[in-house]
Each structure stands twice: as C-alpha cells, then as structure tokens.
mmCIF file of C-alpha atoms in Angstrom:
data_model
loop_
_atom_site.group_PDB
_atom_site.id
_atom_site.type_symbol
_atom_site.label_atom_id
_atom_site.label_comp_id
_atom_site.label_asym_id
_atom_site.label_seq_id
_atom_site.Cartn_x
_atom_site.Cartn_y
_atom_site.Cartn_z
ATOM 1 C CA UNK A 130 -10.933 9.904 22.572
ATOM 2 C CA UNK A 131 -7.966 11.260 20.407
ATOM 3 C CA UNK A 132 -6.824 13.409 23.343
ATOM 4 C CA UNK A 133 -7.094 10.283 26.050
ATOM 5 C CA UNK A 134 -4.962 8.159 23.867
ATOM 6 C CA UNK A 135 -2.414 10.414 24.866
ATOM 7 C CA UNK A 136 -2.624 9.276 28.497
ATOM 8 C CA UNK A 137 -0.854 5.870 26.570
ATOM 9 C CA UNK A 138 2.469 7.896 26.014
ATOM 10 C CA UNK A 139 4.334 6.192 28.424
ATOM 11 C CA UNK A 140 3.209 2.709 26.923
ATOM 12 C CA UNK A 141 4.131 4.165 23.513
ATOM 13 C CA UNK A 142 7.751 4.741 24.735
ATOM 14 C CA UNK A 143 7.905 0.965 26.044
ATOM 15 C CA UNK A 144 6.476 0.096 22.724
ATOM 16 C CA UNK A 145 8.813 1.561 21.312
ATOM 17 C CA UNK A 146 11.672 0.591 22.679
ATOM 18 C CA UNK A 147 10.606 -2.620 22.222
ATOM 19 C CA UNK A 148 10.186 -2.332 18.240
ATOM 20 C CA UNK A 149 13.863 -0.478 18.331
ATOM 21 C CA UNK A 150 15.634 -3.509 20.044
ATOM 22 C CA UNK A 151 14.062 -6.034 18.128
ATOM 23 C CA UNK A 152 14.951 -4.473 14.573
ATOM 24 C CA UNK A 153 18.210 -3.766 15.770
ATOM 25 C CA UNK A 154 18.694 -7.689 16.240
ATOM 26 C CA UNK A 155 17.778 -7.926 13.116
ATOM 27 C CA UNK A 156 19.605 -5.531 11.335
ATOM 28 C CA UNK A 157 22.804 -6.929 13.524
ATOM 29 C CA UNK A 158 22.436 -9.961 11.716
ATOM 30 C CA UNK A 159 21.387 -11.679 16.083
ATOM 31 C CA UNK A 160 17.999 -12.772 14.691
ATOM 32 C CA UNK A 161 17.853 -14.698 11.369
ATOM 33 C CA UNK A 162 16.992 -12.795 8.163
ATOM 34 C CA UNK A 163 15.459 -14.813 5.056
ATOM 35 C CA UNK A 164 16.638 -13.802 1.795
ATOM 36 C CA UNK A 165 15.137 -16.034 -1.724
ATOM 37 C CA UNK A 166 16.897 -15.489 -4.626
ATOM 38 C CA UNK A 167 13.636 -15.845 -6.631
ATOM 39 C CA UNK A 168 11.572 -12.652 -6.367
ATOM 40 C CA UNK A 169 10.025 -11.941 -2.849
ATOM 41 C CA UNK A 170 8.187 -8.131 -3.222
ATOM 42 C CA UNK A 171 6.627 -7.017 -0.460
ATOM 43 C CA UNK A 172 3.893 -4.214 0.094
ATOM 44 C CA UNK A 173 3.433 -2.608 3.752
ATOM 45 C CA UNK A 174 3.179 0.720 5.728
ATOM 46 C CA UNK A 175 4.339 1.710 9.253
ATOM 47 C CA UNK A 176 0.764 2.542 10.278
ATOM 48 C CA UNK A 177 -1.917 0.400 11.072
ATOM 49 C CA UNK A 178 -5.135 0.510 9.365
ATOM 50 C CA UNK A 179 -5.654 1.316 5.660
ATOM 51 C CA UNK A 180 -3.028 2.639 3.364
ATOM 52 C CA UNK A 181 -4.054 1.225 0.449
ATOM 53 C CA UNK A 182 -1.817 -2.140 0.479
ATOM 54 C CA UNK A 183 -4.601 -4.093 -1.447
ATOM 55 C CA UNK A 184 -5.131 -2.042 -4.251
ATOM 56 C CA UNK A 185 -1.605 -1.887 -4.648
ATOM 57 C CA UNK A 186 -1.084 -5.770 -4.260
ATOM 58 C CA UNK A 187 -3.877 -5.673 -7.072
ATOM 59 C CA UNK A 188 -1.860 -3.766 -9.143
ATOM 60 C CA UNK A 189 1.478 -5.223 -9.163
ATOM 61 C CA UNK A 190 -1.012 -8.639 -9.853
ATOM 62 C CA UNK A 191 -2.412 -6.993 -13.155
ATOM 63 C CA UNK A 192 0.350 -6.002 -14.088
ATOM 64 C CA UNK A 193 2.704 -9.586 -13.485
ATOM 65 C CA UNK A 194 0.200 -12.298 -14.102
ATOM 66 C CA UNK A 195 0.142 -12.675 -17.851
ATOM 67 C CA UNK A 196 3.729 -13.398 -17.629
ATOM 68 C CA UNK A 197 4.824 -14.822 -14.470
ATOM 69 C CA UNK A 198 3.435 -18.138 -12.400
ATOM 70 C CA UNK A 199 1.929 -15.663 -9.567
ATOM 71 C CA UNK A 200 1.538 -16.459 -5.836
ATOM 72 C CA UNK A 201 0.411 -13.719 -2.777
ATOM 73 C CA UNK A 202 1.387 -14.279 0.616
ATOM 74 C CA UNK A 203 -0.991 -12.870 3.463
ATOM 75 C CA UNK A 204 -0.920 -13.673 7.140
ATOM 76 C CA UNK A 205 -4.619 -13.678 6.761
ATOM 77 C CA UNK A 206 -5.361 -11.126 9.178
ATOM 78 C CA UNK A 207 -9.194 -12.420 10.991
ATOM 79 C CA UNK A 208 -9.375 -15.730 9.984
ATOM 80 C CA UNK A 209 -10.907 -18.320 11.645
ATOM 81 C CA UNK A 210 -7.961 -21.229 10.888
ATOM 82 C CA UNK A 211 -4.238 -21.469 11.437
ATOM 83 C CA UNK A 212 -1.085 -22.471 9.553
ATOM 84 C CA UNK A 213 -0.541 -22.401 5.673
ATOM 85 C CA UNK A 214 -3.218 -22.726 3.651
ATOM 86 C CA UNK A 215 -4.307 -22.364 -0.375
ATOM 87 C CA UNK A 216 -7.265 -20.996 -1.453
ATOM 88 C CA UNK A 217 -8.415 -23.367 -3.600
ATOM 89 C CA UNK A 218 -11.935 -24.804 -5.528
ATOM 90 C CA UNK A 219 -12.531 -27.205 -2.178
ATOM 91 C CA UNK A 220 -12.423 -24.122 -0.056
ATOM 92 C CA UNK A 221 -13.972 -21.737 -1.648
ATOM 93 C CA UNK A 222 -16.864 -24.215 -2.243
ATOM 94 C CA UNK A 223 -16.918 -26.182 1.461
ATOM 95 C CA UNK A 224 -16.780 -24.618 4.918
ATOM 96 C CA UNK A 225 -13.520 -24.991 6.580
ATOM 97 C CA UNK A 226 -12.613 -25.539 10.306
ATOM 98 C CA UNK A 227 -9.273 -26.162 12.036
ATOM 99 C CA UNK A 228 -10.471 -29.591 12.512
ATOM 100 C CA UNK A 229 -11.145 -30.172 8.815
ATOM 101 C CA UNK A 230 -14.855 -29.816 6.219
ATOM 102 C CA UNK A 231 -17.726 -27.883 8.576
ATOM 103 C CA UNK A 232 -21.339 -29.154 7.749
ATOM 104 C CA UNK A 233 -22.128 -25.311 6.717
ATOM 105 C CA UNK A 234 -20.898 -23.448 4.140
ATOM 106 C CA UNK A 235 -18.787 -20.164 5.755
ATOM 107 C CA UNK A 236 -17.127 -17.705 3.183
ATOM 108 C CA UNK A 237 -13.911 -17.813 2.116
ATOM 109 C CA UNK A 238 -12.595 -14.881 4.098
ATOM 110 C CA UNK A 239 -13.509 -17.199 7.887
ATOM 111 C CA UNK A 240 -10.944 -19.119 6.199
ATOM 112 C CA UNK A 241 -8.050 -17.252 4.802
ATOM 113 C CA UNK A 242 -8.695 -13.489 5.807
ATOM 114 C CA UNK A 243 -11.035 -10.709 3.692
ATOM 115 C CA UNK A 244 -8.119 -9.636 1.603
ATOM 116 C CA UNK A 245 -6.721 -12.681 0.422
ATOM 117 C CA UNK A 246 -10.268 -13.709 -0.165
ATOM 118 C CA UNK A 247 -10.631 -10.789 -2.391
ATOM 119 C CA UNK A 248 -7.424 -11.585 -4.322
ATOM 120 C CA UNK A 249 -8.773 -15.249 -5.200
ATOM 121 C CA UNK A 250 -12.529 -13.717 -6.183
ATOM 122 C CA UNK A 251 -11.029 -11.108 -8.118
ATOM 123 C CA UNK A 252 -7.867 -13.154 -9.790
ATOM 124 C CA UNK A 253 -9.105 -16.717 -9.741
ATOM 125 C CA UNK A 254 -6.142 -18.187 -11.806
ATOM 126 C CA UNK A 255 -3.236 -17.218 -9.337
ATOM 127 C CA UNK A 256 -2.449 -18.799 -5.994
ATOM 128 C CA UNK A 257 -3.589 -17.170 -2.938
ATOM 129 C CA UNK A 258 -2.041 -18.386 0.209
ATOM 130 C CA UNK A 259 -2.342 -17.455 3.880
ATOM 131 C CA UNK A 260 0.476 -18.253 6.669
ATOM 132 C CA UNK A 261 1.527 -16.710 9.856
ATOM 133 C CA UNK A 262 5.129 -17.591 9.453
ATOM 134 C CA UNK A 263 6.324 -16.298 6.628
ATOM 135 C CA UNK A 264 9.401 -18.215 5.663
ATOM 136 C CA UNK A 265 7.616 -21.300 6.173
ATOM 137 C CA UNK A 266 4.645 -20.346 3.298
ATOM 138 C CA UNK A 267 7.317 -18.898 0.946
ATOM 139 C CA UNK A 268 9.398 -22.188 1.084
ATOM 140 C CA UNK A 269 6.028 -23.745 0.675
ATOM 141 C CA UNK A 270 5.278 -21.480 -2.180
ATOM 142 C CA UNK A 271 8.466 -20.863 -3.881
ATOM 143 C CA UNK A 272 8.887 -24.137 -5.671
ATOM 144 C CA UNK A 273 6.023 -23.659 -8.337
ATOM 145 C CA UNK A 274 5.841 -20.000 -8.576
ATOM 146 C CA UNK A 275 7.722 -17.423 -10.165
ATOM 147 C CA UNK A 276 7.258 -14.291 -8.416
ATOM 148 C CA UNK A 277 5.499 -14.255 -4.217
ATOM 149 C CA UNK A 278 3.670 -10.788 -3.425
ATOM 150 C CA UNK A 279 3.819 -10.253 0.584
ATOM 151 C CA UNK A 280 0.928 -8.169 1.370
ATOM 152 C CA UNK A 281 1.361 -6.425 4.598
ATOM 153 C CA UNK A 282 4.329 -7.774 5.672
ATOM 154 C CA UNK A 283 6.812 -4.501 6.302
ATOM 155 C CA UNK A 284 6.755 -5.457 9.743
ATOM 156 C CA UNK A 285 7.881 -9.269 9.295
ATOM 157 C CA UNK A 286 11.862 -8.928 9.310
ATOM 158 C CA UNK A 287 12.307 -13.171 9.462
ATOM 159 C CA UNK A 288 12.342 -11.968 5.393
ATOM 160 C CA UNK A 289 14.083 -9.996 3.441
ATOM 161 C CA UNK A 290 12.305 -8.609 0.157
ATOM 162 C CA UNK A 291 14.417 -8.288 -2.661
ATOM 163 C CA UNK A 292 11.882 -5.597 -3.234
ATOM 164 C CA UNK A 293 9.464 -3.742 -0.803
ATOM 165 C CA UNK A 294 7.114 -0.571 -1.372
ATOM 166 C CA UNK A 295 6.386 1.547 1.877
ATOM 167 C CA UNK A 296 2.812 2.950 1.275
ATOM 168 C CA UNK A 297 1.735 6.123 3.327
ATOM 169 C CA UNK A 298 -1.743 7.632 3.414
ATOM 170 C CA UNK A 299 -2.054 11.100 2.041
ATOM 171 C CA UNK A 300 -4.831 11.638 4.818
ATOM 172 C CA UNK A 301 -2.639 11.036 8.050
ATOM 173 C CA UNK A 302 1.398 12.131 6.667
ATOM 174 C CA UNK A 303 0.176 15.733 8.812
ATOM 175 C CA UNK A 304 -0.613 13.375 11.589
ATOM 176 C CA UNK A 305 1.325 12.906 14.674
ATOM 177 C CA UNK A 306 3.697 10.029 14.223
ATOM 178 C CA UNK A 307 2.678 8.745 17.792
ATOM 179 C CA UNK A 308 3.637 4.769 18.172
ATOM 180 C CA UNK A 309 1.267 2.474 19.397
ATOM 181 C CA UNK A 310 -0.697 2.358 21.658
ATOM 182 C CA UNK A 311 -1.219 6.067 21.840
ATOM 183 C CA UNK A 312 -1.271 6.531 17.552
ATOM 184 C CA UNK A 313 -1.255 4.325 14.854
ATOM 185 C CA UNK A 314 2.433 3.749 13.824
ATOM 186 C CA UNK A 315 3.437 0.551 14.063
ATOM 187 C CA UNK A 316 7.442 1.069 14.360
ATOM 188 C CA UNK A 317 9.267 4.816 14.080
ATOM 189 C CA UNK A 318 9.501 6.686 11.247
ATOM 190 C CA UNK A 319 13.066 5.468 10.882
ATOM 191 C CA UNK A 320 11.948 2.428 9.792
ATOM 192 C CA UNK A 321 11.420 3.440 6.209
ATOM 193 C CA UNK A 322 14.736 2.920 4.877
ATOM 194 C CA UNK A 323 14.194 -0.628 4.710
ATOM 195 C CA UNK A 324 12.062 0.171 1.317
ATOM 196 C CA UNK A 325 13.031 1.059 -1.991
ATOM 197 C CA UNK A 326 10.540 2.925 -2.872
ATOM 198 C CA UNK A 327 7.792 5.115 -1.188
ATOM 199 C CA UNK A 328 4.125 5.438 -2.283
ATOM 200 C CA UNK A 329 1.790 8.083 -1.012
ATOM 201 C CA UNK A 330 -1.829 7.120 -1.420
ATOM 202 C CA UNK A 331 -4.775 7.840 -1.810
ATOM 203 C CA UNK A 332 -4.007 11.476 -3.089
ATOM 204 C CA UNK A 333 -6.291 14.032 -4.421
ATOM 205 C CA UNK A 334 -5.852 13.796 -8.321
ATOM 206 C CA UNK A 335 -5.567 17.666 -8.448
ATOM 207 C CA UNK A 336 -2.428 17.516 -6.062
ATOM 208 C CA UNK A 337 -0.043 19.939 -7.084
ATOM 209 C CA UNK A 338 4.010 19.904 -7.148
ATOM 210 C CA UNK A 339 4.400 22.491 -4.399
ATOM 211 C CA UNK A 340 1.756 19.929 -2.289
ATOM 212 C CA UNK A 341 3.998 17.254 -3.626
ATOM 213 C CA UNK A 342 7.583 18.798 -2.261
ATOM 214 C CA UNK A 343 5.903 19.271 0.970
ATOM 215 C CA UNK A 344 4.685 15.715 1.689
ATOM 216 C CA UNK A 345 8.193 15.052 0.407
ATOM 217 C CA UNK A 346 10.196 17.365 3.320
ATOM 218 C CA UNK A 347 7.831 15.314 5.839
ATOM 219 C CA UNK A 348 8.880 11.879 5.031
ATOM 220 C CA UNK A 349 12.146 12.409 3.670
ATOM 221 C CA UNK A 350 12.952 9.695 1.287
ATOM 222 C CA UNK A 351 16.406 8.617 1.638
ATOM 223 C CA UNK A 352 18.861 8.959 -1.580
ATOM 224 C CA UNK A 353 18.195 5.646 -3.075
ATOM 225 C CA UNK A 354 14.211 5.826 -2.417
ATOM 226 C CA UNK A 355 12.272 6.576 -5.378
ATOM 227 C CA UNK A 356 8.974 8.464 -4.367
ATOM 228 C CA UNK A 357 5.537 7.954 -6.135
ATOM 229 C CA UNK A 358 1.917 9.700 -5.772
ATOM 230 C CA UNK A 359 -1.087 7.403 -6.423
ATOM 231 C CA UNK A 360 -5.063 7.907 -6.384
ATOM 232 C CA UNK A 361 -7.844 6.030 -5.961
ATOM 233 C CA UNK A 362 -9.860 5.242 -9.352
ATOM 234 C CA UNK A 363 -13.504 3.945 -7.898
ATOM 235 C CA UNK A 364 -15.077 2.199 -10.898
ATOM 236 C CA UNK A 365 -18.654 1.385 -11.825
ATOM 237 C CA UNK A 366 -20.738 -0.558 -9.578
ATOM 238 C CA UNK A 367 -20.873 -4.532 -9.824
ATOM 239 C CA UNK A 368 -22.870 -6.794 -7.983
ATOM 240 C CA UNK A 369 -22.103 -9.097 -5.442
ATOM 241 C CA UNK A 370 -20.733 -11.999 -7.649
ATOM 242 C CA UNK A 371 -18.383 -9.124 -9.873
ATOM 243 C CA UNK A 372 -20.421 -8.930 -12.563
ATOM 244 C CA UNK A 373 -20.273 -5.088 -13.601
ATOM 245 C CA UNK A 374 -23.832 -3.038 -13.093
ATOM 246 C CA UNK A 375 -25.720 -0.012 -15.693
ATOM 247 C CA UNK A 376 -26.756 1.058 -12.261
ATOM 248 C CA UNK A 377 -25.215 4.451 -11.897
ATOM 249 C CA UNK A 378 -25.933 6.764 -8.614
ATOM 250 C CA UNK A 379 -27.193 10.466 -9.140
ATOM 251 C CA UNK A 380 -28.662 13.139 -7.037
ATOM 252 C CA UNK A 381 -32.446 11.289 -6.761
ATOM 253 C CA UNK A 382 -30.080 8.255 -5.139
ATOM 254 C CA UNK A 383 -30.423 7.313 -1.670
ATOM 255 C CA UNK A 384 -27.382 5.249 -0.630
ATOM 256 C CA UNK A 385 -27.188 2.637 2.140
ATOM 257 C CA UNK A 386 -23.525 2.607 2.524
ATOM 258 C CA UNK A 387 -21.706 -0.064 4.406
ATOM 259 C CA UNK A 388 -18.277 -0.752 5.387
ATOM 260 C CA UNK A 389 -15.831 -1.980 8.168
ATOM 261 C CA UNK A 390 -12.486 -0.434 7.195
ATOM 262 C CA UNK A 391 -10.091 1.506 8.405
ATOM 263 C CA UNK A 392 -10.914 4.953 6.545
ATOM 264 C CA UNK A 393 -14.712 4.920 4.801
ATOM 265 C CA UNK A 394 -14.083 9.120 4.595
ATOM 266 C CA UNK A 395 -12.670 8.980 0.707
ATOM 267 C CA UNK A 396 -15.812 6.518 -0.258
ATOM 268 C CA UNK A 397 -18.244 8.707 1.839
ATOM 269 C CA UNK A 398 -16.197 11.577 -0.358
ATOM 270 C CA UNK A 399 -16.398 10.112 -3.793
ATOM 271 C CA UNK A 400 -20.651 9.163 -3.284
ATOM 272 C CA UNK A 401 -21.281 12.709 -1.588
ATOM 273 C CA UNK A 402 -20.468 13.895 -5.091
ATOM 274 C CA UNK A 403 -23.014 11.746 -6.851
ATOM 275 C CA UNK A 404 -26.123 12.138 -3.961
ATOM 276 C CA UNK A 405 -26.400 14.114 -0.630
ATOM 277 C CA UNK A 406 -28.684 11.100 0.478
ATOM 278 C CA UNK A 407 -26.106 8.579 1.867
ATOM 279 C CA UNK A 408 -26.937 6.826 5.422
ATOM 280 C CA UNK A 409 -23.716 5.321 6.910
ATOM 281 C CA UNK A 410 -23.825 1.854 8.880
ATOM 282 C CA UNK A 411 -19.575 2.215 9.776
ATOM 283 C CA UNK A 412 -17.743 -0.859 11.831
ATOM 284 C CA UNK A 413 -14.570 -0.843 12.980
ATOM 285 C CA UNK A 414 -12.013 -1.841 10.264
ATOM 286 C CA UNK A 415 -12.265 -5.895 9.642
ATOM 287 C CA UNK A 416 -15.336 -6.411 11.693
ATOM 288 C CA UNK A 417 -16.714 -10.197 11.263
ATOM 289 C CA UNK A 418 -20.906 -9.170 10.278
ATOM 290 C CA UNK A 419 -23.345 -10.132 12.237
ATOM 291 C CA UNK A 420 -26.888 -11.700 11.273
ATOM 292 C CA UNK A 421 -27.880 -8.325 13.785
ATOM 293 C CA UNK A 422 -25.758 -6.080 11.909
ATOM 294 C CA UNK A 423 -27.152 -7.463 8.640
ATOM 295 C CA UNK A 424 -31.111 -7.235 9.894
ATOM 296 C CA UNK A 425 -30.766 -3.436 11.112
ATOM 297 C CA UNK A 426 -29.595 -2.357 7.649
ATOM 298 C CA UNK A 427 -32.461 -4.462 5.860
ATOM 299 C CA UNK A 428 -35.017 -2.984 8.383
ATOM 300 C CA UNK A 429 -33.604 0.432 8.038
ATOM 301 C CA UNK A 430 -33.623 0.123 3.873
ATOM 302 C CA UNK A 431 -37.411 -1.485 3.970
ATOM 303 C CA UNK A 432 -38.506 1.503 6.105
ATOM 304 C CA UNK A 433 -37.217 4.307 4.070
ATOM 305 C CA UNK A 434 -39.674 6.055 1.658
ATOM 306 C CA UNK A 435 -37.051 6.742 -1.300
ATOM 307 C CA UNK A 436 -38.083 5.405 -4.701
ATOM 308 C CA UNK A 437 -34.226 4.894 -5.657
ATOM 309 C CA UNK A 438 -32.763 2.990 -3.188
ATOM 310 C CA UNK A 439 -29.809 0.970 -2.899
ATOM 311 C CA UNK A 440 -26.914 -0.815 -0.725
ATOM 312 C CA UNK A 441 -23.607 -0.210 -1.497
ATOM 313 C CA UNK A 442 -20.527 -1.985 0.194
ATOM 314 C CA UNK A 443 -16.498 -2.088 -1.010
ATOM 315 C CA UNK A 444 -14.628 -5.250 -1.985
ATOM 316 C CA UNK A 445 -13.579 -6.017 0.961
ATOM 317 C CA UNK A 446 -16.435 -5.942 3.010
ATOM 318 C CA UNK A 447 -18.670 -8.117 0.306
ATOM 319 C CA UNK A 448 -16.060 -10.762 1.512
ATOM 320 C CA UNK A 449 -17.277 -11.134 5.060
ATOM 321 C CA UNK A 450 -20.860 -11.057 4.162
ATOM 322 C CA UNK A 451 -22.090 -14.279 6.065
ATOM 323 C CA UNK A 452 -24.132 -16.344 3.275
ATOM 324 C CA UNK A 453 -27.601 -16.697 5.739
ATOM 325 C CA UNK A 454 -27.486 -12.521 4.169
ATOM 326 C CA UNK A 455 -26.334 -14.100 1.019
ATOM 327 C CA UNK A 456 -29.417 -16.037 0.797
ATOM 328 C CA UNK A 457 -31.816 -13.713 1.541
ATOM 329 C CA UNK A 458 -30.338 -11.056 -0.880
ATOM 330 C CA UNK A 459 -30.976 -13.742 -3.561
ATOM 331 C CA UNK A 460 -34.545 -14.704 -2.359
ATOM 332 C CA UNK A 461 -35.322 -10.810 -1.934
ATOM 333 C CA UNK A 462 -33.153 -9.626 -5.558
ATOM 334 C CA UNK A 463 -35.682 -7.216 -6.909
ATOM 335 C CA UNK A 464 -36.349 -5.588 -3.340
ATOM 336 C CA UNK A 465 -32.842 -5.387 -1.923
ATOM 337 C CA UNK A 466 -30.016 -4.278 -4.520
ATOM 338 C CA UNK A 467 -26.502 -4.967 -3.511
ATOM 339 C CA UNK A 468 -23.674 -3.166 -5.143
ATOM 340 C CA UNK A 469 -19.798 -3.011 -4.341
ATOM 341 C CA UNK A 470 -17.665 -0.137 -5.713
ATOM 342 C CA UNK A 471 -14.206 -1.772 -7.091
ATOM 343 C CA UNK A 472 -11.173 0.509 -6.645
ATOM 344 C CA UNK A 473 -8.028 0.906 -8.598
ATOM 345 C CA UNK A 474 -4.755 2.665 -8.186
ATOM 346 C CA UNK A 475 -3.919 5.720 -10.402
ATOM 347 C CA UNK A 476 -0.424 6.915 -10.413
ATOM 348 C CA UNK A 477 -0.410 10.560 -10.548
ATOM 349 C CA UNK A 478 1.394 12.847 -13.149
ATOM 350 C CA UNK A 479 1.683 9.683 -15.686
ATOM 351 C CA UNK A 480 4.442 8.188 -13.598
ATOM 352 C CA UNK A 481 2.803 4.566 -13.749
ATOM 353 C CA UNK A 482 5.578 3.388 -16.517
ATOM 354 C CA UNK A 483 8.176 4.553 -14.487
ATOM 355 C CA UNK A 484 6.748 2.240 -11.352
ATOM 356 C CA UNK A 485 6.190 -0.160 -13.883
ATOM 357 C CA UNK A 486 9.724 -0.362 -15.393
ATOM 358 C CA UNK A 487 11.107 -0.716 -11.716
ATOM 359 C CA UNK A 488 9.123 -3.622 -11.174
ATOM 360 C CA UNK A 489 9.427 -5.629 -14.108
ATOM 361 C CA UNK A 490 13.029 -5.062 -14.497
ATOM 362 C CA UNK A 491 13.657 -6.371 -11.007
ATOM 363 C CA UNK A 492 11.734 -9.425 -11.925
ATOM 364 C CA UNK A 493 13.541 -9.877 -14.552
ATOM 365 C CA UNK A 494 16.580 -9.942 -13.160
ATOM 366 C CA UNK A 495 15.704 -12.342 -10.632
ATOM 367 C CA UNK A 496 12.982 -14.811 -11.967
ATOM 368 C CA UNK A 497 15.930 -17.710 -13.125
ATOM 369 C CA UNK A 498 17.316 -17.942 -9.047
ATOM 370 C CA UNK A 499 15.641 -20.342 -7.164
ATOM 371 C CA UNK A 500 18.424 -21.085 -4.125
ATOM 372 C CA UNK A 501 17.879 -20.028 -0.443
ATOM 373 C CA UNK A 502 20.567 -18.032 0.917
#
C-alpha cells in the first residue's frame, strides 16, 4: 500500500501547488487575515493524523484555567451538525440534530466532534465550542472569554494566532515529507515558520542530546523558533465516567484493546510492557462505532478462557462509544470491565517551566486587548 501511494505523485504536485498559491495569497495580504488583540493560541501540525494536538490543548488548559475565563475552538472534525455550537448541560444531556432535540439520546461527540467532547468531559467548567469558520466562532467567543485555544487549526490562515505551536511526531520526522495524497503532509515543510515554537512529540523519555540535535538538523527551526521535546505520561486506568481505577494490568492480564486513531503503536508499546496478552480490534483514526463493531469485541471477550480479562480503550475513543454499548456495559458491569488509559504530556529534560513562562507571559501581555484589527 505504502509503495502504491506513490503512483499519487503527480496528484501530490497539483496538491501542492495548490496549498503554495493559496498561502501565498495569504501571506500577500490578497486573502483576508484575522488578527484579535485578545489572545488567540493555536495548536496544529503539517501532517495529518495524530501528533499529539489534544494532549497538548489539555495542557495549555491545566495550566490557564485557574486564572483565565477559558474557551477552545475546534472545527469538530466528524460531527454530525453544522455551524457554531457550545457544548453545554442541554447537549450533553439531549440528542442533537441539525434540525433541533432528537427523541434518542446520541453522545456528545455526534454533536461537536470526539475531541472537543473530550475537552468538556474532562474540563467541565470551561467553554468548549465547535465551528467550521473560524473567525466567525472566535467573534462569537471572544466577548466573554479571556484566552481561545484553536485546536488543529495550523492550516486555517482566515486567522492569525498571536501564538501557535507546530507539533511533529517523533515517529514519522524520518519519514518522507510526501504531500497529500501520496503522504501525510498537509502543506510543505516550509510552512513551519508560521509558528513560534516547535514541539516534537511523543518522544522516548530516554532520548538523548545527540538524538535531539539530529531531529533538530531535520526540521530546522528557524532563528526565532524555540524547540521543545515532549512524552507521553499514560496514567492509571479510570473507568468510563473518569473516575480513576485500583485496577492495574500485569503479566497474568489479557487486554482487549480498542482504538480508532491515527497511531495505536505507542499504546500497543506502553501495555506490551505490562502483559504479552493484548488482542487488538484497530479502526481507522476517528471511526464512528458500530453496534457490529461493538458485538464482535463482546463476543470475542465472552469467548476467551483468561481469568483476568479486561477492555481497554483511550479518551478519545470512550467518546464515540454509542450509548445502546453504554447500556449494556452497565447492565453487564461485573462481566465486562471497561477501562480508558488518560494521557499527559511530559516535557523532556525539565524544560516544562520554560514552555510555561512563554505561554503565560504572552497571555499576559495580551489578556486587557479586546479590539479586532
């Protein structure tokens, strides 16, 4: 497969062109750029798939909420519904159509998107908001907030960050930098100037400097780019409604394990320490579960002869678990444990305070503007 996207090349060049012209309108000034005086930080990559753009929303949210009125802004990538909307108690608690109520309850992510939906779970006392045109939810937003985190939004040039973070995967900066739709990359490498600072994720915590300096020569931050190595921290398992589990997984452990995201190899990395026993039901990143989906794995788990059993899923995934599977988890408790593994970021090499000071001290400067330019 990886050797017939290459037949694509030629699609990748008109792709490409494409992506050049159009941010070269926008960097002439020819299409309109949004700039807010209030602070706009967004979090992105130049790939598509997983680079670790939640965690890291999750992080600048810990570490701005208990000062700041708080608002993210996703496009709400799968949803069922259009337009701006607010997670609020009525949706969370009501299904939610384009027409208005549904008779059926439907989760949260159907109507805003699985990350956003995770945000609100996970941070109930900020505003999580979904909209496809950006300048539109942040003039929406902007009034009653402090501070608007733009989660995956490199790519959406109608705004201008004051701050943006340009996350890279440790796993793929060795990869070809093919543009769509023969790789991943979403625009050329060239396009990283537009951050201030660079984050490699998802590193090894034993990565060394000369490793470091390496990754460095292959995406060459520009002068005024500060670059930054993070890990993922998995934490202890928690069950489906966050509360945190004694559970703990060991060698006797047989592990259902399911997910639909973009790279399941670091979780299939980090449980392969704990147990050898780990069957894998993978779907394609963002994949809406099925009641067929949900019924193999049940069958599958009933069937097997381990003693220690259990179903493990990630955050993100537990939010497009359809509630008929919902239901009969909680009619079937002491038969069919459900656990999610939360993840954190880690910056490597105790450089978190440094991150940290960049952040707050652009906030700071910024939080008392409240003009449109």
């Amino acid at each position: 497969m990886k050797y017939l996207r290459w037949l694509l090349l030629p699609f990748s060049l008109i792709y490409g062109l494409v992506v050049i012209i159009r941010n070269w309108l926008y960097d002439a000034g020819l299409f309109k750029s949004y700039r807010f005086t209030k602070p706009v930080i967004s979090v992105g990559n130049l790939e598509v798939g997983g680079a670790g753009k939640s965690p890291m929303t999750e992080y600048l949210i810990r570490l701005l909420k208990s000062d700041y009125k708080l608002a993210t802004l996703s496009r709400g990538y799968g949803r069922e519904t259009k337009g701006y909307i607010v997670a609020d108690r009525e949706n969370r608690e009501s299904g939610f159509n384009n027409q208005g109520p549904a008779t059926t309850k439907a989760p949260l992510s159907r109507q805003i998107g699985d990350e956003p939906a995770q945000f609100k779970q996970k941070f109930p006392d900020i505003t999580v908001a979904v909209c496809e045109a950006r300048v539109e939810g942040l003039k929406q937003l902007l009034p009653n907030h402090d501070i608007i985190l733009m989660d995956d939004a490199y790519q959406h040039r109608a705004v201008e960050p004051g701050l943006s973070f340009l996350l890279f995967d440790y796993n793929r900066v060795n990869a070809p930098h093919f543009l769509l739709p023969a790789g991943n990359m979403r625009e050329p490498m060239s396009g990283r100037w537009r951050a201030q600072v660079i984050i490699v994720s998802k590193c090894p915590a034993s990565l060394t400097d000369a490793e470091k300096t390496d990754i460095a020569h292959k995406i060459e931050p520009l002068p005024y780019q500060q670059l930054f190595f993070t890990s993922i921290a998995y934490q202890g398992l928690q069950t489906l409604s966050g509360k945190q589990s004694a559970l703990t997984i060991d060698n006797d452990t047989t592990v259902f394990l399911l997910t639909g995201i973009a790279n399941a190899q670091p979780l299939l990395q980090y449980l392969s320490n704990s147990t050898p026993h780990i069957i894998h039901h993978n779907y394609p990143d963002h994949h809406p579960f099925t009641l067929k989906n949900i019924a193999k794995l049940v069958a599958e788990f009933a069937a097997h002869p381990a003693q220690k059993k259990i179903i493990v899923t990630t955050e993100k995934d537990a939010q497009r678990l359809d509630e008929s599977w919902l239901n009969q988890v909680r009619s079937t408790d002491g038969q069919l444990p459900v656990f999610v593994i939360p993840i954190k970021v880690e910056f490597l090499n105790g450089t978190g305070p440094q991150f940290d000071k960049i952040v707050i001290e652009y906030v700071r400067e910024h939080t008392e503007n409240h003009s449109i330019h």
